Amino acid sequence: MNDDTPDSMQELADVLQDVRRHLLWQEETAGRSILVDAKVAAELQQQRAAASSVRTMIARTKAPEPAAAPTPPRPPAESPSRDTLHAAMKQPLGAPRPLAAATPPPAAPRAAPAPAPAMLLDVPRSAPRYNGALPGVVEGERPTLDQVRRELGDCRRCKLCSGRKNIVFGSGNPRADLVFVGEGPGENEDLQGVPFVGAAGDLLTKMIGAMGFTRNDVYISNVVKCRPPGNRNPEPDEIAACEPFLRSQLLAIQPKVIVALGKFAAQTLLRDTTPITRMRGQWREYEGIQLMPTFHPAYLLRNSAEKRNAWADLQQVMKLFGKHPGSSA
């Protein structure tokens, strides 16, 4: 070899390394016999001679280097498959080896989905919630109003029981097509045990008559069955305690239409906090029953200008029943 440049030396070193790998592979797969034809054998003989010359030249020209730190042993490589070996046999010696497939990095752990925000209800956490069935009645079974009243009993489920004189359950036709739901009993209702018998009750009676009904044709009830002290608004825990009985009353009656009088009736039945001024006059639905929100008669007594709007709401109810308005309330 006359060309002893570093590039030539490196090329010959690469050839030598390929020859060694090929010989080792043949020894592993075919024992000590070298499975090559005459042409390949001649080529190998030439490469062995070249490798010997390279080793001699490197020994003469390369100065000894200080011993390097021992390299930690590598883990044994996996034995190549038969297909891989056959593919390697078809490649010429010195051909570039395909790069080993990179091991894909482990997948990052999938983050748990963020919990959906809980619905905000204006009811304390400790307050009981209506669960769709009246206590004491088989779920899915239609109760009677007598069953609902017996289950209500001498109710002590909320603090309103301490100041009441009578439970005001409801009154009217137990199979009515039209039900009116108010807020809660006032002073007169608490004394008599009958809903809507005070000044607001007198106005409601006139409204019902103007619609072409009597109080005996309809059913009247309230969200809470006991009078809040001083006629204040019912509180969320009080509504939550009494709500199952109102819903069970409606399940027992199964009317065609509910008129929700005021925000507490509409918001409780619809689970909607929209103000009654925006909700009124628009048909809604409760458990498959048509529901019309409108103003409470007590509110109309304080705001007589709204009577026209309330009457327009009631006329929509009359139209559904096929009745024609005679006069306004």
Coordinates of C-alpha atoms in Angstrom, one line a residue, residues 25 28-29 74-85 100-101 103:
W25 CA -22.0 -13.7 11.7
E28 CA -22.7 -17.9 14.5
T29 CA -25.2 -19.0 11.8
R74 CA -22.9 -3.3 26.8
P75 CA -26.0 -5.5 27.3
P76 CA -26.1 -8.3 24.7
A77 CA -27.9 -7.4 21.6
E78 CA -31.0 -9.3 20.5
S79 CA -30.3 -12.2 18.1
P80 CA -31.2 -11.2 14.6
S81 CA -34.2 -12.9 13.0
R82 CA -33.8 -15.2 10.0
D83 CA -35.3 -12.5 7.6
T84 CA -32.9 -9.9 8.9
L85 CA -29.9 -12.3 8.3
A100 CA -31.8 0.7 14.5
A101 CA -35.4 1.8 14.9
T103 CA -37.5 3.1 20.7

